[in-house]
Amino acid sequence: MLSQKTLDRLRVPRGIPIRLKDYDPRWAAIPELADLDEEDVEQRAREALKQNLDELAEAQELLWANDVWSVLVVLQAMDTAGKDSVIKHVMSGINPQGCQVFSYKRPSEEELDHNFLWRYTSGLPERGRIGIFNRSYYEEVLVVKVRPEILERQRLPPGKRDRKFWDQRYDDINRFEKHLVRNGTVILKFFLHISREEQRQRLLARLENPKKHWKFQVGDLAERALWDRYMKAYEAAISATSTRWAPWHIIPANHKWVARALVGAVLSRAIRKLDLQPPAVSPQERQAFAEARRQLEDENKGLRT
C-alpha cells in the first residue's frame, strides 16, 4: 500500500529550513489514500500496519540474534497527537524482551546537576534491541525554548540565551547522534503532525468521555495557547537536526491509523536495510549440533525400547 516514494516524502531533507504549514497533517497527504473516504482509509491503514508488523517481528528477531545493531525511535509531538497509541500498536507484534520504552518527565535534582543530554544516555537501547523515547532530549530545544523559565533552572553558566545558544544545542544533539550511529545505533525520529483543530477535537473528546478524563490536564490548555511558538520551535529544531545519519520524518497524524502505519513502515524498512542474516555457525558448532542431535535421537530410541 505504502510506496517507497511515499515513505521518502516523509523524510525531512537535511540542510533545508522547513515550514510545518507546508506539511498536510491529514491522510490526504498520502497519495495512496487521498481519494478514499475515512472508513476505507482506516481499513487500508490497518492492512498496511499488519504487514509491517509481520515484517518487523522477523527483522527484530534477526536484530536480536546478531547483537550488533540497536535502533532508537524518537517520538515527538504536541499533546494528543498519538504517541502512546503509536507505541501500543506499532510495537504490539514485537517480542517484549527486545524492546524498551522510556518517557521522560521533569528532570530530577541529580539530572539538573549534569549536562542536558546526560539523563538520556542511560535509556539508550543496548545492541540487539529497539528503544523508544516517548519525548526525548529534543524537549531541551522545544519546551525549554518556548518556556525560558525552565532553562533558568538548569544552572548553566552566565551568558546570553540567544540564537547562538540554541544553535550550539542543535550542534550538541547532532554530534551526540552521530556518535551513537558510529557505534551501531540506527536513529529514526518522528514528529507526529496534527492540526490545531484536530487537537481541539481530541481534547474535547477527553472531556466529554468520563473514561478519558484521566488523560486531560488543565495544563494542556496552557501549552495549547503557545501553539504558534511551539510550531516555530519545532521548525527550527527539525530543520537543524535532520541529518543524513539521523533523519526526521514528519508523519501526518490527524488520522491515527495512518500515523501508525507510516511509522511502522519506516521502522520496518530501516531494519531491513541493515540486511541482517542469521548468525553464521562455525564448523565446530555444526559438529557439536550433530552430536547433540544424535544424543537426542538415541534418547528417543531408548524410550521406545
mmCIF file of C-alpha atoms in Angstrom:
data_model
loop_
_atom_site.group_PDB
_atom_site.id
_atom_site.type_symbol
_atom_site.label_atom_id
_atom_site.label_comp_id
_atom_site.label_asym_id
_atom_site.label_seq_id
_atom_site.Cartn_x
_atom_site.Cartn_y
_atom_site.Cartn_z
ATOM 1 C CA MET A 1 0.000 0.000 0.000
ATOM 2 C CA LEU A 2 2.698 2.472 1.002
ATOM 3 C CA SER A 3 5.185 3.046 -1.786
ATOM 4 C CA GLN A 4 8.868 3.795 -1.414
ATOM 5 C CA LYS A 5 8.176 7.216 -2.909
ATOM 6 C CA THR A 6 5.602 7.977 -0.209
ATOM 7 C CA LEU A 7 7.944 6.971 2.599
ATOM 8 C CA ASP A 8 10.729 9.081 1.105
ATOM 9 C CA ARG A 9 8.404 12.089 1.095
ATOM 10 C CA LEU A 10 8.062 11.832 4.869
ATOM 11 C CA ARG A 11 11.792 12.236 5.354
ATOM 12 C CA VAL A 12 12.903 15.818 6.010
ATOM 13 C CA PRO A 13 15.736 16.895 3.688
ATOM 14 C CA ARG A 14 18.878 17.934 5.513
ATOM 15 C CA GLY A 15 20.130 21.486 5.479
ATOM 16 C CA ILE A 16 16.845 22.993 4.259
ATOM 17 C CA PRO A 17 14.634 25.108 6.560
ATOM 18 C CA ILE A 18 11.111 23.702 6.749
ATOM 19 C CA ARG A 19 7.688 25.220 7.388
ATOM 20 C CA LEU A 20 5.177 22.909 9.011
ATOM 21 C CA LYS A 21 2.318 24.575 7.178
ATOM 22 C CA ASP A 22 3.769 23.014 4.025
ATOM 23 C CA TYR A 23 3.103 19.546 5.503
ATOM 24 C CA ASP A 24 -0.518 18.389 5.401
ATOM 25 C CA PRO A 25 -1.481 16.619 8.675
ATOM 26 C CA ARG A 26 -4.476 14.898 7.028
ATOM 27 C CA TRP A 27 -4.400 11.495 5.343
ATOM 28 C CA ALA A 28 -4.750 13.374 2.044
ATOM 29 C CA ALA A 29 -1.016 13.937 2.322
ATOM 30 C CA ILE A 30 -0.566 10.262 1.400
ATOM 31 C CA PRO A 31 -1.220 9.735 -2.338
ATOM 32 C CA GLU A 32 -2.361 6.122 -1.878
ATOM 33 C CA LEU A 33 -5.125 7.295 0.472
ATOM 34 C CA ALA A 34 -6.062 10.696 -0.921
ATOM 35 C CA ASP A 35 -9.151 9.554 -2.854
ATOM 36 C CA LEU A 36 -10.569 7.258 -0.132
ATOM 37 C CA ASP A 37 -13.208 8.018 2.457
ATOM 38 C CA GLU A 38 -12.421 7.737 6.163
ATOM 39 C CA GLU A 39 -13.645 4.163 6.587
ATOM 40 C CA ASP A 40 -11.594 2.911 3.645
ATOM 41 C CA VAL A 41 -8.562 4.844 4.888
ATOM 42 C CA GLU A 42 -8.708 3.060 8.232
ATOM 43 C CA GLN A 43 -9.082 -0.340 6.602
ATOM 44 C CA ARG A 44 -6.161 0.212 4.217
ATOM 45 C CA ALA A 45 -4.004 1.573 7.036
ATOM 46 C CA ARG A 46 -4.824 -1.441 9.243
ATOM 47 C CA GLU A 47 -3.795 -3.793 6.433
ATOM 48 C CA ALA A 48 -0.538 -1.942 5.882
ATOM 49 C CA LEU A 49 0.240 -1.939 9.609
ATOM 50 C CA LYS A 50 -0.379 -5.692 9.881
ATOM 51 C CA GLN A 51 2.004 -6.348 7.005
ATOM 52 C CA ASN A 52 4.625 -4.087 8.581
ATOM 53 C CA LEU A 53 4.233 -5.800 11.966
ATOM 54 C CA ASP A 54 4.856 -9.215 10.427
ATOM 55 C CA GLU A 55 7.995 -7.898 8.738
ATOM 56 C CA LEU A 56 9.060 -6.035 11.873
ATOM 57 C CA ALA A 57 8.759 -9.166 14.024
ATOM 58 C CA GLU A 58 11.076 -11.072 11.675
ATOM 59 C CA ALA A 59 13.504 -8.143 11.450
ATOM 60 C CA GLN A 60 13.606 -7.747 15.229
ATOM 61 C CA GLU A 61 14.454 -11.434 15.698
ATOM 62 C CA LEU A 62 17.473 -11.010 13.406
ATOM 63 C CA LEU A 63 18.409 -7.761 15.176
ATOM 64 C CA TRP A 64 18.397 -9.626 18.488
ATOM 65 C CA ALA A 65 20.289 -12.641 17.110
ATOM 66 C CA ASN A 66 23.038 -10.531 15.502
ATOM 67 C CA ASP A 67 23.628 -8.453 18.654
ATOM 68 C CA VAL A 68 25.468 -5.754 16.671
ATOM 69 C CA TRP A 69 22.940 -3.014 15.928
ATOM 70 C CA SER A 70 20.387 -1.225 18.068
ATOM 71 C CA VAL A 71 17.509 1.025 16.976
ATOM 72 C CA LEU A 72 16.439 4.238 18.697
ATOM 73 C CA VAL A 73 12.978 5.595 17.845
ATOM 74 C CA VAL A 74 12.378 9.207 18.899
ATOM 75 C CA LEU A 75 8.734 10.315 19.092
ATOM 76 C CA GLN A 76 7.909 13.995 19.424
ATOM 77 C CA ALA A 77 4.541 15.695 19.105
ATOM 78 C CA MET A 78 2.093 18.132 20.580
ATOM 79 C CA ASP A 79 -0.332 16.802 23.202
ATOM 80 C CA THR A 80 -2.990 14.354 21.894
ATOM 81 C CA ALA A 81 -1.045 13.605 18.692
ATOM 82 C CA GLY A 82 -0.997 9.873 19.419
ATOM 83 C CA LYS A 83 2.498 8.970 20.628
ATOM 84 C CA ASP A 84 1.177 6.422 23.127
ATOM 85 C CA SER A 85 -1.085 4.753 20.578
ATOM 86 C CA VAL A 86 1.748 4.547 18.048
ATOM 87 C CA ILE A 87 3.871 2.754 20.640
ATOM 88 C CA LYS A 88 0.996 0.440 21.576
ATOM 89 C CA HIS A 89 0.060 -0.567 18.038
ATOM 90 C CA VAL A 90 3.378 -0.473 16.170
ATOM 91 C CA MET A 91 5.206 -2.403 18.878
ATOM 92 C CA SER A 92 2.395 -4.891 19.520
ATOM 93 C CA GLY A 93 3.996 -7.602 17.396
ATOM 94 C CA ILE A 94 7.487 -7.284 18.863
ATOM 95 C CA ASN A 95 8.958 -9.612 21.472
ATOM 96 C CA PRO A 96 8.905 -7.524 24.693
ATOM 97 C CA GLN A 97 12.395 -8.792 25.548
ATOM 98 C CA GLY A 98 13.759 -6.915 22.558
ATOM 99 C CA CYS A 99 12.047 -3.574 23.117
ATOM 100 C CA GLN A 100 12.163 -0.839 25.745
ATOM 101 C CA VAL A 101 10.231 2.404 26.183
ATOM 102 C CA PHE A 102 11.244 5.490 28.155
ATOM 103 C CA SER A 103 9.035 8.501 28.805
ATOM 104 C CA TYR A 104 10.914 11.498 30.143
ATOM 105 C CA LYS A 105 9.253 13.846 32.598
ATOM 106 C CA ARG A 106 10.519 16.810 34.608
ATOM 107 C CA PRO A 107 14.245 16.344 35.429
ATOM 108 C CA SER A 108 15.317 15.495 38.962
ATOM 109 C CA GLU A 109 17.783 17.500 41.039
ATOM 110 C CA GLU A 110 20.508 14.987 40.188
ATOM 111 C CA GLU A 111 19.756 15.302 36.471
ATOM 112 C CA LEU A 112 19.856 19.091 36.670
ATOM 113 C CA ASP A 113 23.387 18.792 38.076
ATOM 114 C CA HIS A 114 24.555 17.302 34.749
ATOM 115 C CA ASN A 115 24.573 18.433 31.124
ATOM 116 C CA PHE A 116 21.244 18.387 29.303
ATOM 117 C CA LEU A 117 21.982 15.100 27.471
ATOM 118 C CA TRP A 118 23.199 13.143 30.485
ATOM 119 C CA ARG A 119 19.917 11.703 31.713
ATOM 120 C CA TYR A 120 19.022 10.292 28.291
ATOM 121 C CA THR A 121 22.129 8.141 27.920
ATOM 122 C CA SER A 122 21.005 5.568 30.492
ATOM 123 C CA GLY A 123 17.870 4.863 28.409
ATOM 124 C CA LEU A 124 19.691 4.158 25.155
ATOM 125 C CA PRO A 125 18.967 0.677 23.730
ATOM 126 C CA GLU A 126 21.635 -1.967 24.016
ATOM 127 C CA ARG A 127 22.743 -3.949 20.979
ATOM 128 C CA GLY A 128 20.016 -6.131 19.546
ATOM 129 C CA ARG A 129 17.165 -4.060 20.991
ATOM 130 C CA ILE A 130 14.714 -1.388 19.852
ATOM 131 C CA GLY A 131 14.449 1.583 22.198
ATOM 132 C CA ILE A 132 11.670 4.172 22.108
ATOM 133 C CA PHE A 133 11.872 7.660 23.577
ATOM 134 C CA ASN A 134 8.376 8.999 24.191
ATOM 135 C CA ARG A 135 9.582 12.584 24.219
ATOM 136 C CA SER A 136 13.332 12.902 24.368
ATOM 137 C CA TYR A 137 16.355 15.171 24.561
ATOM 138 C CA TYR A 138 14.568 17.276 21.917
ATOM 139 C CA GLU A 139 12.446 18.678 24.742
ATOM 140 C CA GLU A 140 15.615 20.633 25.586
ATOM 141 C CA VAL A 141 15.216 22.675 22.377
ATOM 142 C CA LEU A 142 11.412 22.657 22.320
ATOM 143 C CA VAL A 143 9.561 23.164 25.607
ATOM 144 C CA VAL A 144 12.713 24.600 27.206
ATOM 145 C CA LYS A 145 12.969 27.107 24.364
ATOM 146 C CA VAL A 146 9.280 28.026 24.483
ATOM 147 C CA ARG A 147 9.325 28.335 28.289
ATOM 148 C CA PRO A 148 12.566 30.160 29.252
ATOM 149 C CA GLU A 149 11.814 29.798 32.978
ATOM 150 C CA ILE A 150 12.642 26.082 32.627
ATOM 151 C CA LEU A 151 16.049 26.945 31.228
ATOM 152 C CA GLU A 152 16.803 29.092 34.253
ATOM 153 C CA ARG A 153 16.502 26.017 36.499
ATOM 154 C CA GLN A 154 19.292 24.240 34.619
ATOM 155 C CA ARG A 155 22.097 26.008 36.496
ATOM 156 C CA LEU A 156 24.027 26.985 33.387
ATOM 157 C CA PRO A 157 26.986 29.368 33.354
ATOM 158 C CA PRO A 158 26.076 33.023 32.736
ATOM 159 C CA GLY A 159 25.577 34.036 29.126
ATOM 160 C CA LYS A 160 23.081 35.083 26.512
ATOM 161 C CA ARG A 161 20.301 32.656 25.613
ATOM 162 C CA ASP A 162 20.189 33.872 22.033
ATOM 163 C CA ARG A 163 20.216 32.213 18.633
ATOM 164 C CA LYS A 164 23.844 31.187 19.055
ATOM 165 C CA PHE A 165 22.949 29.380 22.284
ATOM 166 C CA TRP A 166 20.256 27.300 20.575
ATOM 167 C CA ASP A 167 22.439 26.644 17.536
ATOM 168 C CA GLN A 168 25.032 25.208 19.909
ATOM 169 C CA ARG A 169 22.411 22.919 21.428
ATOM 170 C CA TYR A 170 21.400 21.699 17.977
ATOM 171 C CA ASP A 171 25.068 21.046 17.258
ATOM 172 C CA ASP A 172 25.455 19.123 20.534
ATOM 173 C CA ILE A 173 22.477 16.936 19.577
ATOM 174 C CA ASN A 174 23.814 16.294 16.077
ATOM 175 C CA ARG A 175 27.208 15.273 17.430
ATOM 176 C CA PHE A 176 25.611 13.088 20.104
ATOM 177 C CA GLU A 177 23.529 11.293 17.489
ATOM 178 C CA LYS A 178 26.465 10.884 15.128
ATOM 179 C CA HIS A 179 28.437 9.259 17.947
ATOM 180 C CA LEU A 180 25.584 6.808 18.528
ATOM 181 C CA VAL A 181 25.281 5.967 14.827
ATOM 182 C CA ARG A 182 29.016 5.373 14.530
ATOM 183 C CA ASN A 183 28.696 2.858 17.328
ATOM 184 C CA GLY A 184 25.845 0.887 15.799
ATOM 185 C CA THR A 185 22.607 2.671 16.717
ATOM 186 C CA VAL A 186 20.093 3.357 13.950
ATOM 187 C CA ILE A 187 18.208 6.561 14.834
ATOM 188 C CA LEU A 188 14.725 7.276 13.481
ATOM 189 C CA LYS A 189 12.985 10.482 14.548
ATOM 190 C CA PHE A 190 9.261 11.070 14.071
ATOM 191 C CA PHE A 191 7.240 14.245 14.508
ATOM 192 C CA LEU A 192 3.550 13.323 14.688
ATOM 193 C CA HIS A 193 1.975 16.296 12.964
ATOM 194 C CA ILE A 194 -1.610 17.173 13.868
ATOM 195 C CA SER A 195 -3.554 20.341 13.164
ATOM 196 C CA ARG A 196 -4.617 22.708 15.908
ATOM 197 C CA GLU A 197 -8.276 21.968 15.147
ATOM 198 C CA GLU A 198 -7.690 18.222 15.445
ATOM 199 C CA GLN A 199 -6.072 18.762 18.828
ATOM 200 C CA ARG A 200 -9.101 20.796 19.947
ATOM 201 C CA GLN A 201 -11.419 17.961 18.931
ATOM 202 C CA ARG A 202 -9.332 15.368 20.778
ATOM 203 C CA LEU A 203 -9.200 17.474 23.949
ATOM 204 C CA LEU A 204 -12.975 17.894 23.805
ATOM 205 C CA ALA A 205 -13.379 14.146 23.364
ATOM 206 C CA ARG A 206 -11.425 13.588 26.563
ATOM 207 C CA LEU A 207 -13.680 15.998 28.445
ATOM 208 C CA GLU A 208 -16.874 14.504 27.066
ATOM 209 C CA ASN A 209 -15.982 10.897 27.895
ATOM 210 C CA PRO A 210 -15.678 10.184 31.648
ATOM 211 C CA LYS A 211 -13.440 7.191 30.879
ATOM 212 C CA LYS A 212 -10.918 9.568 29.299
ATOM 213 C CA HIS A 213 -10.945 12.272 31.967
ATOM 214 C CA TRP A 214 -7.693 10.905 33.367
ATOM 215 C CA LYS A 215 -5.980 11.858 30.109
ATOM 216 C CA PHE A 216 -6.931 15.525 30.393
ATOM 217 C CA GLN A 217 -4.819 18.011 32.309
ATOM 218 C CA VAL A 218 -5.680 21.671 32.732
ATOM 219 C CA GLY A 219 -2.085 22.469 31.836
ATOM 220 C CA ASP A 220 -2.782 21.157 28.327
ATOM 221 C CA LEU A 221 -4.675 24.376 27.615
ATOM 222 C CA ALA A 222 -1.732 26.499 28.722
ATOM 223 C CA GLU A 223 0.520 24.640 26.299
ATOM 224 C CA ARG A 224 -2.092 24.919 23.564
ATOM 225 C CA ALA A 225 -2.107 28.700 23.994
ATOM 226 C CA LEU A 226 1.561 28.635 22.956
ATOM 227 C CA TRP A 227 0.838 26.670 19.769
ATOM 228 C CA ASP A 228 2.473 29.131 17.351
ATOM 229 C CA ARG A 229 5.619 29.347 19.442
ATOM 230 C CA TYR A 230 5.827 25.568 19.574
ATOM 231 C CA MET A 231 5.449 25.308 15.810
ATOM 232 C CA LYS A 232 8.362 27.719 15.333
ATOM 233 C CA ALA A 233 10.459 25.771 17.830
ATOM 234 C CA TYR A 234 9.705 22.501 16.022
ATOM 235 C CA GLU A 235 10.511 24.025 12.642
ATOM 236 C CA ALA A 236 13.859 25.298 13.895
ATOM 237 C CA ALA A 237 14.797 22.052 15.650
ATOM 238 C CA ILE A 238 13.781 19.740 12.806
ATOM 239 C CA SER A 239 15.497 21.929 10.207
ATOM 240 C CA ALA A 240 18.736 21.993 12.203
ATOM 241 C CA THR A 241 18.857 18.329 13.198
ATOM 242 C CA SER A 242 17.522 16.299 10.270
ATOM 243 C CA THR A 243 20.783 14.758 9.169
ATOM 244 C CA ARG A 244 21.921 12.004 6.850
ATOM 245 C CA TRP A 245 22.709 9.799 9.849
ATOM 246 C CA ALA A 246 19.629 10.659 11.957
ATOM 247 C CA PRO A 247 16.758 11.890 9.761
ATOM 248 C CA TRP A 248 13.459 13.359 10.873
ATOM 249 C CA HIS A 249 10.168 12.109 9.440
ATOM 250 C CA ILE A 250 7.073 14.301 9.561
ATOM 251 C CA ILE A 251 4.082 11.989 9.953
ATOM 252 C CA PRO A 252 0.561 13.244 9.097
ATOM 253 C CA ALA A 253 -1.242 12.322 12.328
ATOM 254 C CA ASN A 254 -4.773 13.722 12.085
ATOM 255 C CA HIS A 255 -5.810 10.151 11.318
ATOM 256 C CA LYS A 256 -4.308 7.830 13.926
ATOM 257 C CA TRP A 257 -4.319 4.661 11.828
ATOM 258 C CA VAL A 258 -2.398 6.405 9.066
ATOM 259 C CA ALA A 259 0.228 7.632 11.529
ATOM 260 C CA ARG A 260 0.654 4.129 12.955
ATOM 261 C CA ALA A 261 1.008 2.548 9.518
ATOM 262 C CA LEU A 262 3.573 5.112 8.398
ATOM 263 C CA VAL A 263 5.748 4.827 11.496
ATOM 264 C CA GLY A 264 5.608 1.037 11.230
ATOM 265 C CA ALA A 265 6.595 1.126 7.561
ATOM 266 C CA VAL A 266 9.576 3.441 8.113
ATOM 267 C CA LEU A 267 10.811 1.400 11.075
ATOM 268 C CA SER A 268 10.448 -1.928 9.283
ATOM 269 C CA ARG A 269 12.227 -0.629 6.197
ATOM 270 C CA ALA A 270 15.118 0.796 8.236
ATOM 271 C CA ILE A 271 15.841 -2.542 9.907
ATOM 272 C CA ARG A 272 15.521 -4.446 6.630
ATOM 273 C CA LYS A 273 18.091 -2.105 5.069
ATOM 274 C CA LEU A 274 20.647 -3.444 7.540
ATOM 275 C CA ASP A 275 20.437 -6.680 5.511
ATOM 276 C CA LEU A 276 20.774 -8.800 8.629
ATOM 277 C CA GLN A 277 21.360 -12.521 8.235
ATOM 278 C CA PRO A 278 21.183 -15.334 10.801
ATOM 279 C CA PRO A 279 24.488 -15.574 12.687
ATOM 280 C CA ALA A 280 26.998 -17.842 10.966
ATOM 281 C CA VAL A 281 27.684 -21.218 12.557
ATOM 282 C CA SER A 282 31.291 -22.420 12.780
ATOM 283 C CA PRO A 283 32.358 -25.937 11.731
ATOM 284 C CA GLN A 284 32.978 -26.771 15.396
ATOM 285 C CA GLU A 285 29.445 -25.682 16.301
ATOM 286 C CA ARG A 286 27.943 -27.701 13.448
ATOM 287 C CA GLN A 287 29.813 -30.747 14.723
ATOM 288 C CA ALA A 288 28.525 -30.111 18.249
ATOM 289 C CA PHE A 289 24.973 -29.730 16.904
ATOM 290 C CA ALA A 290 25.255 -33.037 15.037
ATOM 291 C CA GLU A 291 26.393 -34.762 18.216
ATOM 292 C CA ALA A 292 23.545 -33.183 20.210
ATOM 293 C CA ARG A 293 21.058 -34.372 17.608
ATOM 294 C CA ARG A 294 22.465 -37.895 17.748
ATOM 295 C CA GLN A 295 22.153 -37.969 21.527
ATOM 296 C CA LEU A 296 18.542 -36.767 21.410
ATOM 297 C CA GLU A 297 17.635 -39.324 18.739
ATOM 298 C CA ASP A 298 19.319 -42.094 20.716
ATOM 299 C CA GLU A 299 17.417 -40.982 23.814
ATOM 300 C CA ASN A 300 14.153 -41.336 21.926
ATOM 301 C CA LYS A 301 15.103 -44.843 20.757
ATOM 302 C CA GLY A 302 15.784 -45.815 24.333
ATOM 303 C CA LEU A 303 12.371 -44.655 25.411
ATOM 304 C CA ARG A 304 10.671 -46.786 22.723
ATOM 305 C CA THR A 305 12.549 -49.939 23.735
#
